[in-house]
XYZ file of C-alpha atoms in Angstrom:
732
model
C 8.718 57.743 42.775
C 5.630 56.757 40.831
C 7.538 56.651 37.600
C 10.277 54.632 39.239
C 7.771 52.098 40.582
C 6.005 51.642 37.230
C 9.283 51.093 35.429
C 10.185 48.384 37.970
C 6.977 46.373 37.319
C 7.263 46.200 33.532
C 9.938 43.444 33.422
C 7.891 41.387 35.882
C 4.766 41.705 33.752
C 6.784 40.769 30.668
C 8.073 37.581 32.336
C 4.553 36.590 33.299
C 3.385 37.034 29.745
C 6.272 34.913 28.457
C 5.473 32.200 30.989
C 1.817 32.228 29.979
C 2.751 32.022 26.306
C 5.126 29.109 26.957
C 2.455 27.262 28.933
C -0.065 27.785 26.155
C 2.475 26.596 23.589
C 3.283 23.437 25.584
C -0.428 22.748 26.054
C -1.029 23.155 22.313
C 1.871 20.829 21.515
C 0.607 18.256 23.991
C -2.892 18.493 22.528
C -1.451 18.147 19.029
C 0.493 15.046 20.080
C -2.639 13.525 21.580
C -4.578 14.298 18.421
C -1.848 12.783 16.252
C -1.881 9.599 18.298
C -5.648 9.438 18.277
C -5.793 10.013 14.523
C -4.006 6.717 13.761
C -5.724 3.353 14.173
C -3.479 0.346 13.645
C -4.931 -3.169 13.850
C -3.031 -6.391 13.210
C -4.367 -9.875 12.329
C -1.917 -12.787 12.343
C -2.612 -15.850 10.198
C -6.166 -16.942 9.503
C -8.061 -15.618 12.511
C -5.007 -16.375 14.604
C -4.223 -19.846 13.206
C -0.855 -20.297 11.513
C 0.242 -23.346 9.454
C 3.377 -25.323 10.158
C 6.341 -24.796 7.778
C 4.408 -22.483 5.499
C 3.759 -18.906 4.505
C 0.918 -17.132 6.267
C -0.388 -13.545 6.152
C 0.004 -10.790 8.686
C -2.713 -8.334 7.672
C -2.428 -4.759 8.943
C -5.309 -2.296 8.801
C -4.285 1.367 9.066
C -6.682 4.292 9.435
C -5.118 7.749 9.310
C -7.399 10.685 10.095
C -4.503 13.038 10.856
C -1.797 14.681 8.772
C -0.312 12.719 5.881
C 3.019 10.988 6.388
C 5.271 8.269 4.980
C 4.967 5.187 7.170
C 6.884 1.923 7.545
C 5.341 -1.238 8.960
C 8.030 -3.305 10.669
C 7.654 -6.999 11.540
C 10.129 -8.855 13.731
C 9.871 -12.362 15.113
C 9.494 -13.087 18.804
C 10.952 -16.110 20.548
C 11.887 -19.010 18.214
C 11.001 -16.917 15.156
C 13.866 -14.460 15.254
C 15.282 -13.607 11.926
C 14.780 -11.034 9.252
C 13.263 -7.663 9.887
C 10.451 -7.298 7.349
C 9.523 -3.759 6.366
C 6.711 -2.433 4.197
C 6.747 1.266 3.158
C 3.234 2.734 3.177
C 2.073 6.161 2.069
C -0.683 7.405 4.389
C -2.518 10.520 3.148
C -5.093 12.166 5.375
C -8.413 10.318 5.765
C -7.208 7.019 4.315
C -7.742 3.375 5.235
C -5.369 0.741 3.902
C -5.019 -3.017 4.201
C -1.481 -4.335 3.891
C -0.638 -8.043 3.633
C 2.836 -9.098 4.755
C 4.009 -12.647 3.915
C 5.712 -14.366 6.859
C 7.081 -17.912 7.031
C 6.439 -20.079 10.089
C 9.892 -21.512 10.748
C 9.323 -23.019 14.178
C 7.150 -25.683 15.738
C 6.724 -23.525 18.811
C 3.784 -21.144 19.099
C 5.745 -17.907 18.861
C 4.817 -14.259 18.671
C 5.480 -11.428 16.244
C 6.082 -7.758 16.927
C 4.376 -5.487 14.407
C 4.984 -1.743 14.676
C 4.046 1.344 12.679
C 6.786 3.948 12.313
C 7.234 7.066 10.252
C 10.039 7.550 7.734
C 12.312 9.046 10.414
C 11.982 5.902 12.553
C 9.674 7.436 15.174
C 7.163 4.967 16.599
C 3.583 5.912 15.711
C 1.649 2.790 16.784
C 2.528 -0.416 18.636
C -0.291 -2.877 19.372
C 2.128 -5.128 21.290
C 3.316 -8.707 20.627
C 0.928 -10.650 18.394
C 0.350 -14.129 19.796
C -1.382 -16.604 17.426
C -4.343 -18.673 18.592
C -2.541 -21.832 17.647
C -0.277 -23.660 15.254
C -1.805 -26.241 12.894
C 0.412 -29.187 12.013
C 0.950 -30.546 8.550
C -1.197 -33.649 8.090
C -4.316 -32.119 9.543
C -6.483 -29.379 7.989
C -6.563 -25.593 8.243
C -9.597 -24.119 6.493
C -10.417 -20.490 5.855
C -14.012 -19.302 5.753
C -15.854 -16.561 3.872
C -19.328 -17.158 5.264
C -22.546 -15.401 4.323
C -22.953 -14.168 7.907
C -20.151 -13.566 10.400
C -21.961 -15.445 13.186
C -21.658 -18.790 11.383
C -18.756 -20.845 10.097
C -17.999 -24.536 9.520
C -17.021 -26.692 12.505
C -15.022 -29.926 12.419
C -15.514 -33.169 14.291
C -12.925 -33.375 17.075
C -10.144 -35.877 16.453
C -8.965 -38.438 19.001
C -5.554 -36.816 19.435
C -5.493 -34.781 22.640
C -3.014 -32.189 21.343
C -4.498 -28.966 20.022
C -2.159 -28.729 17.020
C -3.661 -31.913 15.563
C -7.216 -30.572 15.666
C -8.505 -29.416 12.269
C -9.162 -25.700 12.524
C -11.344 -23.113 10.820
C -10.580 -19.413 10.753
C -12.677 -16.556 9.420
C -11.118 -13.879 7.306
C -11.705 -10.976 9.670
C -10.811 -8.381 7.067
C -10.578 -9.015 3.328
C -9.027 -12.169 1.933
C -5.375 -11.464 0.937
C -4.617 -10.783 -2.721
C -1.346 -12.757 -2.472
C -1.747 -16.419 -3.484
C 1.518 -17.439 -1.800
C 0.323 -16.529 1.707
C -2.814 -18.617 1.121
C -0.836 -21.831 0.506
C -0.708 -22.771 4.181
C -4.504 -23.055 4.023
C -5.666 -26.542 2.996
C -9.223 -25.545 2.107
C -11.350 -22.432 1.697
C -15.087 -22.306 2.274
C -16.730 -19.643 0.112
C -20.401 -18.797 0.214
C -21.402 -17.658 -3.287
C -23.054 -14.542 -1.866
C -19.671 -13.338 -0.554
C -17.959 -13.817 -3.917
C -19.525 -10.611 -5.238
C -17.573 -8.453 -2.758
C -14.173 -9.857 -3.732
C -11.955 -7.641 -5.844
C -10.288 -8.786 -9.049
C -6.874 -9.286 -7.409
C -8.411 -11.330 -4.599
C -10.246 -13.521 -7.106
C -7.019 -14.073 -9.069
C -5.256 -15.040 -5.845
C -7.930 -17.667 -5.126
C -7.670 -19.101 -8.650
C -3.859 -19.290 -8.419
C -4.081 -20.878 -4.971
C -6.433 -23.575 -6.308
C -4.129 -24.351 -9.235
C -1.182 -24.684 -6.842
C -2.956 -27.325 -4.767
C -5.712 -25.587 -2.802
C -9.191 -26.990 -2.224
C -12.000 -24.500 -2.820
C -15.405 -25.418 -1.358
C -18.190 -23.298 -2.844
C -21.669 -23.249 -1.336
C -24.321 -22.057 -3.789
C -26.624 -19.586 -2.082
C -28.342 -18.380 -5.257
C -27.826 -19.483 -8.866
C -27.324 -15.871 -9.912
C -24.415 -15.478 -7.471
C -22.401 -17.886 -9.610
C -23.681 -17.071 -13.083
C -23.101 -13.327 -12.665
C -19.434 -13.626 -11.603
C -17.115 -14.675 -14.436
C -14.209 -16.036 -12.354
C -16.512 -18.074 -10.093
C -18.394 -19.437 -13.092
C -15.052 -20.621 -14.520
C -14.169 -22.484 -11.335
C -17.543 -24.069 -10.571
C -17.772 -27.299 -12.651
C -21.567 -27.087 -13.049
C -23.584 -24.976 -15.469
C -26.334 -23.839 -13.105
C -29.796 -23.361 -14.535
C -32.370 -23.424 -11.742
C -33.395 -24.626 -8.292
C -35.706 -27.146 -6.650
C -36.456 -28.746 -3.290
C -35.678 -32.357 -2.386
C -35.856 -34.580 0.665
C -32.271 -35.504 1.661
C -33.130 -38.894 3.182
C -30.100 -40.895 4.294
C -27.906 -40.324 1.230
C -25.633 -37.775 2.915
C -25.341 -39.870 6.089
C -24.414 -42.925 4.013
C -21.750 -40.925 2.217
C -20.243 -39.949 5.570
C -20.200 -43.583 6.714
C -18.617 -44.858 3.488
C -14.902 -45.828 3.485
C -12.407 -43.114 2.663
C -10.059 -43.390 -0.275
C -6.544 -44.134 0.920
C -4.209 -41.194 0.548
C -0.473 -41.789 0.372
C 0.162 -38.075 0.858
C -1.913 -37.886 4.061
C -0.436 -41.074 5.482
C 3.095 -39.763 4.858
C 2.375 -36.428 6.524
C 1.172 -38.287 9.631
C 3.913 -40.907 9.633
C 5.440 -41.062 13.086
C 2.918 -38.545 14.442
C 0.341 -41.061 15.632
C -0.071 -44.783 15.231
C -3.043 -46.686 13.891
C -4.072 -47.957 17.315
C -7.855 -48.199 17.361
C -9.828 -45.858 19.553
C -12.634 -46.892 21.843
C -15.187 -46.239 19.083
C -13.643 -49.073 17.017
C -13.143 -46.582 14.191
C -10.511 -47.335 11.583
C -8.496 -45.012 9.398
C -10.378 -46.292 6.324
C -13.867 -45.927 7.860
C -13.638 -43.457 10.758
C -17.376 -42.644 10.700
C -18.769 -46.131 10.048
C -20.956 -46.016 13.190
C -22.346 -42.541 12.603
C -26.082 -42.425 13.513
C -28.677 -41.063 11.098
C -30.319 -37.738 11.898
C -33.980 -38.566 11.178
C -35.131 -34.967 11.462
C -32.724 -33.923 8.742
C -33.581 -36.960 6.595
C -37.255 -35.975 6.474
C -36.732 -32.238 5.969
C -37.009 -30.265 2.727
C -33.651 -29.251 1.246
C -33.446 -26.486 -1.399
C -30.727 -27.198 -3.994
C -29.430 -25.634 -7.200
C -29.697 -27.636 -10.408
C -27.693 -27.684 -13.597
C -25.553 -29.673 -15.996
C -22.249 -31.206 -14.932
C -19.247 -30.370 -17.074
C -17.142 -33.230 -18.520
C -14.282 -32.721 -16.061
C -16.542 -32.995 -12.988
C -18.135 -35.870 -11.104
C -20.869 -36.062 -8.489
C -19.852 -37.167 -4.996
C -23.428 -37.375 -3.713
C -26.613 -37.707 -5.760
C -30.173 -37.634 -4.364
C -33.149 -38.492 -6.594
C -30.955 -38.219 -9.701
C -29.920 -34.702 -8.676
C -26.260 -34.024 -7.801
C -25.884 -32.231 -4.472
C -22.076 -32.352 -4.080
C -19.872 -32.049 -7.178
C -16.087 -32.034 -7.480
C -13.530 -31.389 -10.223
C -9.754 -31.137 -10.553
C -8.093 -27.834 -11.327
C -4.322 -27.873 -11.800
C -2.833 -29.414 -8.671
C -5.929 -28.554 -6.644
C -9.662 -29.038 -6.906
C -13.047 -27.415 -6.485
C -15.964 -28.900 -4.568
C -19.425 -27.418 -5.034
C -22.199 -27.752 -2.464
C -25.420 -27.227 -4.409
C -27.137 -26.162 -1.194
C -26.482 -23.632 1.557
C -25.043 -25.126 4.758
C -25.795 -21.832 6.485
C -29.552 -22.276 6.156
C -32.011 -24.840 7.445
C -32.220 -27.779 7.431
C -28.421 -28.219 7.070
C -27.721 -25.595 9.710
C -29.340 -27.803 12.367
C -28.066 -31.111 10.997
C -26.577 -33.118 13.843
C -23.893 -34.618 11.613
C -22.678 -31.338 10.170
C -19.245 -31.413 11.972
C -18.614 -34.873 10.510
C -19.775 -33.585 7.130
C -17.141 -30.840 7.156
C -14.433 -33.290 8.216
C -15.313 -35.447 5.215
C -15.638 -32.591 2.711
C -12.346 -30.987 3.784
C -10.484 -34.335 3.710
C -9.383 -34.498 7.335
C -7.285 -37.721 7.427
C -9.263 -40.662 8.803
C -6.238 -41.757 10.782
C -6.709 -38.793 13.109
C -10.120 -40.175 14.087
C -8.842 -43.713 14.622
C -5.475 -43.363 16.357
C -5.115 -42.490 20.032
C -1.336 -42.016 20.098
C -0.015 -38.453 20.213
C 3.702 -39.130 19.860
C 5.391 -36.610 17.602
C 8.662 -37.093 15.797
C 11.116 -34.358 14.936
C 10.913 -33.199 11.357
C 13.741 -32.258 9.002
C 13.143 -29.531 6.446
C 13.304 -30.468 2.777
C 15.316 -27.297 2.166
C 18.399 -29.175 3.350
C 18.043 -31.587 0.436
C 18.224 -28.709 -2.031
C 21.221 -27.353 -0.137
C 22.984 -30.695 -0.608
C 22.385 -30.330 -4.348
C 23.549 -26.747 -4.932
C 25.923 -25.819 -2.097
C 29.373 -24.817 -3.315
C 31.869 -27.618 -3.868
C 34.646 -25.172 -2.975
C 34.039 -25.984 0.696
C 35.726 -29.149 1.908
C 35.335 -30.883 5.256
C 38.068 -32.074 7.606
C 37.936 -35.889 7.776
C 37.473 -37.316 11.275
C 40.755 -39.369 11.228
C 42.789 -36.244 10.454
C 40.946 -34.312 13.161
C 41.767 -37.031 15.725
C 45.383 -37.145 14.553
C 45.760 -33.375 15.013
C 44.226 -33.629 18.474
C 46.557 -36.476 19.491
C 49.627 -34.576 18.242
C 48.522 -31.432 20.081
C 48.018 -33.318 23.351
C 51.328 -35.108 22.929
C 53.239 -31.857 22.272
C 51.820 -29.910 25.228
C 52.115 -32.941 27.494
C 54.826 -35.620 27.469
C 56.957 -34.230 24.632
C 57.192 -30.797 26.271
C 57.947 -32.357 29.659
C 60.651 -34.717 28.338
C 62.314 -32.003 26.259
C 62.473 -29.454 29.091
C 63.667 -32.072 31.573
C 66.406 -33.107 29.146
C 67.758 -29.569 28.869
C 67.302 -29.057 32.630
C 64.932 -26.071 32.401
C 61.408 -27.262 33.359
C 60.350 -23.712 34.301
C 60.443 -22.768 30.604
C 57.034 -24.455 30.250
C 55.528 -21.017 31.068
C 57.007 -19.838 27.780
C 56.745 -22.951 25.623
C 53.088 -23.680 26.393
C 51.770 -20.327 25.014
C 54.015 -20.835 21.998
C 52.455 -24.243 21.338
C 48.959 -22.754 21.617
C 49.846 -19.950 19.180
C 51.490 -22.424 16.796
C 48.549 -24.809 16.699
C 46.041 -21.930 16.450
C 47.886 -20.721 13.376
C 47.965 -24.259 11.999
C 44.205 -24.658 12.516
C 43.574 -21.335 10.759
C 45.808 -22.421 7.866
C 43.978 -25.760 7.556
C 40.619 -23.972 7.676
C 41.789 -21.509 5.051
C 42.950 -24.285 2.742
C 39.675 -26.181 3.182
C 37.309 -23.217 3.026
C 38.866 -20.321 1.148
C 37.512 -19.690 -2.319
C 35.618 -17.173 -4.438
C 32.050 -15.879 -4.241
C 29.611 -18.419 -5.671
C 25.860 -18.260 -6.292
C 23.908 -21.311 -7.504
C 20.192 -21.647 -8.228
C 17.781 -24.537 -8.624
C 14.220 -23.746 -9.706
C 11.218 -26.030 -9.234
C 8.483 -24.594 -11.445
C 4.864 -25.708 -11.833
C 3.487 -24.723 -15.248
C -0.275 -24.243 -15.582
C -1.471 -23.864 -19.171
C -4.107 -21.170 -19.675
C -4.840 -21.073 -23.390
C -1.691 -19.960 -25.215
C -0.310 -18.410 -22.036
C 0.648 -19.949 -18.737
C 0.989 -19.257 -15.066
C 4.153 -20.371 -13.306
C 4.471 -21.111 -9.599
C 8.138 -21.277 -8.740
C 10.230 -22.423 -5.779
C 13.711 -20.992 -6.385
C 16.485 -22.263 -4.137
C 19.703 -20.260 -4.109
C 22.950 -21.053 -2.289
C 25.645 -18.467 -1.719
C 29.245 -19.149 -0.668
C 31.006 -16.142 0.835
C 34.816 -15.945 1.216
C 34.445 -12.936 3.569
C 32.016 -11.526 6.119
C 29.731 -9.516 3.880
C 26.195 -8.342 3.191
C 24.545 -9.342 -0.081
C 21.460 -7.963 -1.796
C 18.660 -9.781 -3.623
C 15.655 -8.589 -5.610
C 12.784 -10.375 -7.333
C 11.238 -9.243 -10.602
C 8.209 -11.535 -10.286
C 4.889 -9.808 -9.683
C 4.228 -11.923 -6.593
C 7.215 -13.132 -4.584
C 8.351 -13.801 -1.018
C 11.832 -14.392 0.401
C 12.995 -16.529 3.305
C 16.015 -18.359 4.664
C 16.476 -22.106 4.947
C 13.886 -24.038 6.945
C 15.927 -26.673 8.741
C 13.106 -28.372 10.642
C 10.699 -28.188 13.532
C 13.216 -28.409 16.329
C 15.888 -26.236 14.783
C 16.445 -22.958 16.640
C 19.644 -21.929 14.850
C 18.999 -18.518 13.311
C 22.586 -17.339 12.821
C 22.011 -16.924 9.086
C 18.888 -14.831 9.537
C 20.569 -11.477 9.996
C 19.119 -9.199 7.389
C 16.257 -7.062 6.242
C 13.492 -7.607 3.698
C 11.621 -4.705 2.162
C 8.267 -5.807 0.799
C 6.923 -3.631 -2.017
C 3.472 -4.444 -3.372
C 3.725 -8.253 -3.559
C 7.448 -8.431 -4.343
C 10.606 -7.695 -2.354
C 14.179 -6.508 -1.974
C 16.426 -8.157 0.602
C 19.797 -7.635 2.226
C 21.367 -10.492 4.198
C 24.592 -11.073 6.085
C 26.674 -14.158 5.228
C 29.547 -15.170 7.537
C 32.987 -15.938 6.140
C 33.632 -19.371 4.589
C 30.021 -20.525 4.825
C 27.264 -21.566 2.435
C 23.807 -20.189 3.128
C 20.583 -21.281 1.438
C 17.744 -18.898 0.567
C 14.342 -19.507 -0.986
C 12.332 -17.282 -3.304
C 8.694 -18.361 -3.717
C 7.167 -16.609 -6.696
C 4.208 -16.508 -9.060
C 4.060 -14.966 -12.512
C 2.181 -15.165 -15.800
C 3.790 -15.190 -19.219
C 4.768 -17.286 -22.200
C 4.632 -21.053 -21.761
C 8.075 -22.759 -21.856
C 6.417 -25.789 -23.423
C 2.993 -27.217 -24.185
C 1.850 -30.753 -23.415
C -1.295 -32.801 -23.948
C -2.220 -36.353 -23.044
C -4.791 -38.721 -24.487
C -5.660 -42.055 -22.916
C -7.320 -45.023 -24.569
C -7.659 -48.263 -22.660
C -4.355 -49.160 -21.056
C -2.361 -46.881 -23.350
C -1.710 -43.176 -23.573
C -0.120 -40.648 -25.914
C 1.738 -37.541 -24.781
C 2.623 -34.681 -27.114
C 5.286 -32.207 -25.965
C 6.110 -29.005 -27.837
C 9.322 -27.401 -26.551
C 9.227 -23.589 -26.874
C 12.609 -23.052 -25.187
C 15.943 -22.494 -26.852
C 17.335 -25.357 -24.752
C 16.458 -29.067 -24.765
C 14.042 -30.627 -22.286
C 15.819 -33.659 -20.836
C 15.085 -36.321 -18.213
C 11.404 -36.188 -19.174
C 9.299 -38.482 -17.028
C 5.572 -39.109 -16.783
C 3.787 -40.306 -13.644
C 0.419 -41.891 -14.214
C -1.597 -44.194 -11.945
C 1.294 -44.986 -9.625
C 3.823 -45.672 -12.409
C 6.679 -43.491 -13.625
C 7.873 -43.688 -17.241
C 11.174 -42.440 -18.687
C 10.378 -40.657 -21.951
C 13.712 -39.175 -22.993
C 14.351 -35.732 -24.447
C 12.788 -33.059 -26.662
C 15.327 -30.882 -28.506
C 15.128 -27.101 -28.434
C 12.168 -25.603 -30.332
C 10.925 -29.012 -31.449
C 7.994 -31.349 -30.741
C 7.846 -35.042 -29.958
C 5.170 -37.622 -29.360
C 5.550 -40.300 -26.690
C 3.482 -43.414 -26.065
C 3.514 -46.094 -23.424
C 5.197 -48.388 -25.928
C 8.016 -45.917 -26.676
C 8.884 -45.189 -23.028
C 12.457 -46.325 -22.393
C 11.649 -47.711 -18.932
C 8.855 -47.905 -16.385
C 8.707 -48.649 -12.664
C 6.389 -48.090 -9.700
C 6.605 -44.491 -8.525
C 7.272 -45.649 -4.961
C 10.307 -47.671 -6.103
C 11.793 -44.717 -7.969
C 11.299 -42.324 -5.039
C 12.603 -44.776 -2.439
C 15.633 -45.680 -4.538
C 16.562 -42.020 -4.890
C 15.421 -40.536 -1.586
C 16.042 -43.087 1.157
C 19.479 -41.618 1.907
C 18.192 -38.046 2.160
C 18.139 -38.047 5.994
C 21.801 -39.075 6.273
C 22.811 -36.603 3.567
C 21.019 -33.688 5.247
C 22.502 -34.539 8.645
C 25.991 -34.816 7.125
C 25.573 -31.501 5.320
C 25.089 -29.746 8.647
C 28.293 -31.236 10.043
C 31.654 -29.492 9.627
C 33.562 -32.784 9.805
C 33.558 -35.986 7.804
C 33.965 -36.850 4.155
C 33.421 -33.994 1.700
C 31.012 -36.094 -0.383
C 28.826 -37.261 2.530
C 26.604 -34.184 2.483
C 26.236 -33.800 -1.268
C 23.784 -34.905 -3.943
C 25.231 -34.974 -7.443
C 22.313 -36.308 -9.523
C 20.212 -33.152 -9.470
C 17.455 -34.181 -11.955
C 16.626 -37.464 -10.198
C 16.771 -35.939 -6.718
C 14.530 -33.017 -7.747
C 11.981 -35.350 -9.325
C 11.995 -37.660 -6.286
C 11.428 -34.631 -4.047
C 8.328 -33.832 -6.084
C 6.731 -37.105 -4.867
C 8.408 -37.490 -1.484
C 5.289 -38.949 0.158
C 5.785 -42.118 -1.928
C 9.059 -42.867 -0.128
C 9.059 -46.232 1.648
C 11.072 -47.612 4.599
C 11.038 -44.221 6.278
C 12.716 -43.642 9.644
C 9.761 -43.163 12.009
C 11.811 -40.883 14.258
C 12.929 -38.463 11.561
C 10.560 -37.405 8.844
C 10.744 -34.604 6.298
C 8.463 -31.579 6.501
C 7.895 -29.981 3.096
C 6.281 -26.581 2.509
C 2.915 -26.708 0.712
C 2.847 -26.932 -3.098
C 6.264 -28.608 -3.254
C 5.123 -32.239 -2.969
C 2.800 -33.284 -5.825
C 1.936 -36.690 -4.327
C -1.639 -35.627 -3.597
C -2.133 -34.477 -7.212
C -0.603 -37.738 -8.476
C -3.227 -39.732 -6.560
C -6.032 -37.976 -8.427
C -7.088 -38.668 -12.001
C -4.001 -36.869 -13.271
C -0.816 -37.447 -15.179
C 2.193 -35.371 -14.134
C 4.962 -34.536 -16.588
C 8.393 -33.472 -15.261
C 11.285 -32.241 -17.387
C 14.763 -30.862 -16.731
C 16.500 -27.904 -18.367
C 20.176 -27.479 -17.529
C 21.797 -24.039 -17.369
C 18.498 -22.221 -17.643
C 16.574 -19.931 -15.297
C 12.848 -19.115 -15.688
C 13.343 -15.684 -14.063
C 15.986 -13.012 -13.915
C 18.765 -13.793 -11.412
C 17.819 -13.111 -7.816
C 21.300 -11.953 -6.798
C 22.206 -8.285 -7.196
C 25.941 -8.900 -6.787
C 28.703 -10.356 -8.915
C 29.550 -14.013 -8.352
C 32.738 -15.524 -9.770
C 31.078 -18.939 -10.012
C 27.420 -19.612 -10.747
C 24.914 -22.020 -12.304
C 21.146 -22.254 -12.614
C 19.018 -25.310 -13.467
C 15.240 -25.766 -13.720
C 12.855 -28.653 -13.124
C 9.542 -28.090 -14.898
C 6.358 -29.814 -13.671
C 2.990 -29.927 -15.410
C -0.196 -31.625 -14.213
C -2.410 -32.939 -17.031
C -5.957 -34.187 -16.373
C -6.411 -37.542 -18.061
C -8.489 -37.677 -21.254
C -8.141 -33.925 -21.611
C -6.923 -31.783 -24.485
C -5.881 -29.125 -21.965
């Protein structure tokens, strides 16, 4: 009996042990899962401290800390409402005990303040971290100012004077860089200005410094505050940018010089006025401020005027000029650099007495070039904006696609209505079988459906076509150059198909067509972009019988396609152009002091000298732009229509249209209700208003980069417009 009882308990004991082991295993797995989740920290920063620029690239910066096991990760970015579109993915290798900062370029394609979903997954697609939808602090409109800040201390940053507009998107905004400044110059272009305290420059890495230099050349405004002379002199890249050879320091009494500078009239800016056109009138505010002198009634801060101000001293370089001088000592110095400029504050605004200066918000508005019109106008009406991408589409879209003229469309409709109505009734009544309409009516529908398909096939069917138009800014750096390119590509697809693209440029970003502020059509945004380092691969879906436009913004260094110099003496000038390409430079034009001159052509691998006397023609820049560009609105609207004349949505003179687009702010007689919104760095009007000459030249059937398309196209062409900004009286 005893043996029988013991043998009966053994299976029960075994089951208990198994249950205990299973419970321990589940507990260990649960603990492991908790530890895995806790070992990953994933933080996301959108824009510049939450501010994103209108119609521009901006950074999404992800900070990943992995204290757990190593794994292959993928950061996935998708747009929320009004910013649907491509899925952007960035593969990231995450070893144990690593911290990485990843910058993802994203284009703001909507006026609305949308959100972005940013998730961290592993290579198998399993979700590892999801901080939730990322909602920006606000959207900053073109025509006002978005400034980034790298301050000496995190508790301080510049503040702007509030403008009279009561809408938040018109307020100039300042955002700190919460992590490190991105090392991608393209994502910085939505930032109008950058405040950099010289003490913070020492912590920037080489790639970040190069990104700042490239951003300045492409049109950025760098504002450097000198904390210590050694901060500048000990950093090679900052010493190159700062247009003052610093030698020492001293203390001065500021007096009223800075206040008088703030009260002085502003220089009129065609570029700023154009960006605000239709977005606010010049109605005077209650302070009687005007757009030319918005701070004319600014009171003097006597405490600041009598204080002691420490400043750095040195020798100004030839390309610089002093904006404010006190007791024969420059305190604010500025110089041009490519399409942008550098302003140096030879004092620290983060220390006393400037820190307590009552007029400091007005000071920052003046230094950062906030348009005076925003401080004078009280209207807040906003017009809808068309994207300039549509103009490029009208230039390079396939001519295989033809539209159905409106008269023929109406004729087909009338015939269809007549057949299914009176003709059918009369015919069936004549043969005495009216009940046959249940058979004849579906036959008519099938017949006309087939006819419509046949007409559509005849108008739309064709072969795969890929066309490119490159707008390239060339910045000479010794015997080398840096090129900032805007490459517009249009694909025509005869079938529903996916197409792949890849950039070989070191820094590049890919997007679809920006149609305008109020456009919510994203049917061509089905695809995926894989960002690797600062370049990309993309796969997009193109519907049958349609043309789709894509944009590749890129930056690369290499051999200069041509060299150019300008010398000015009195009212004349001399331009020397050395063509290094194996193709001729044609349609060469020079803009200088509001005039545009036709220079002609430079054959392949040859040099030519041009003077004001040898220019074939000259006209005001505004006349040339208006003559070429005043029909752009109608052309872009017609391009988006499936009906009408085939030529109504096309631009055939590509060189003139591309050159007019480069100075679009000079266009006159603009429709106040529809204005164009151009991405930063495309319009050179602001650079043309400075002490610059701008040379543009056309090269037909030439591409500055390897083709973007990774598929075979039966039809294709590629053209390039080169642009070079030359400081006057410079041998640059």
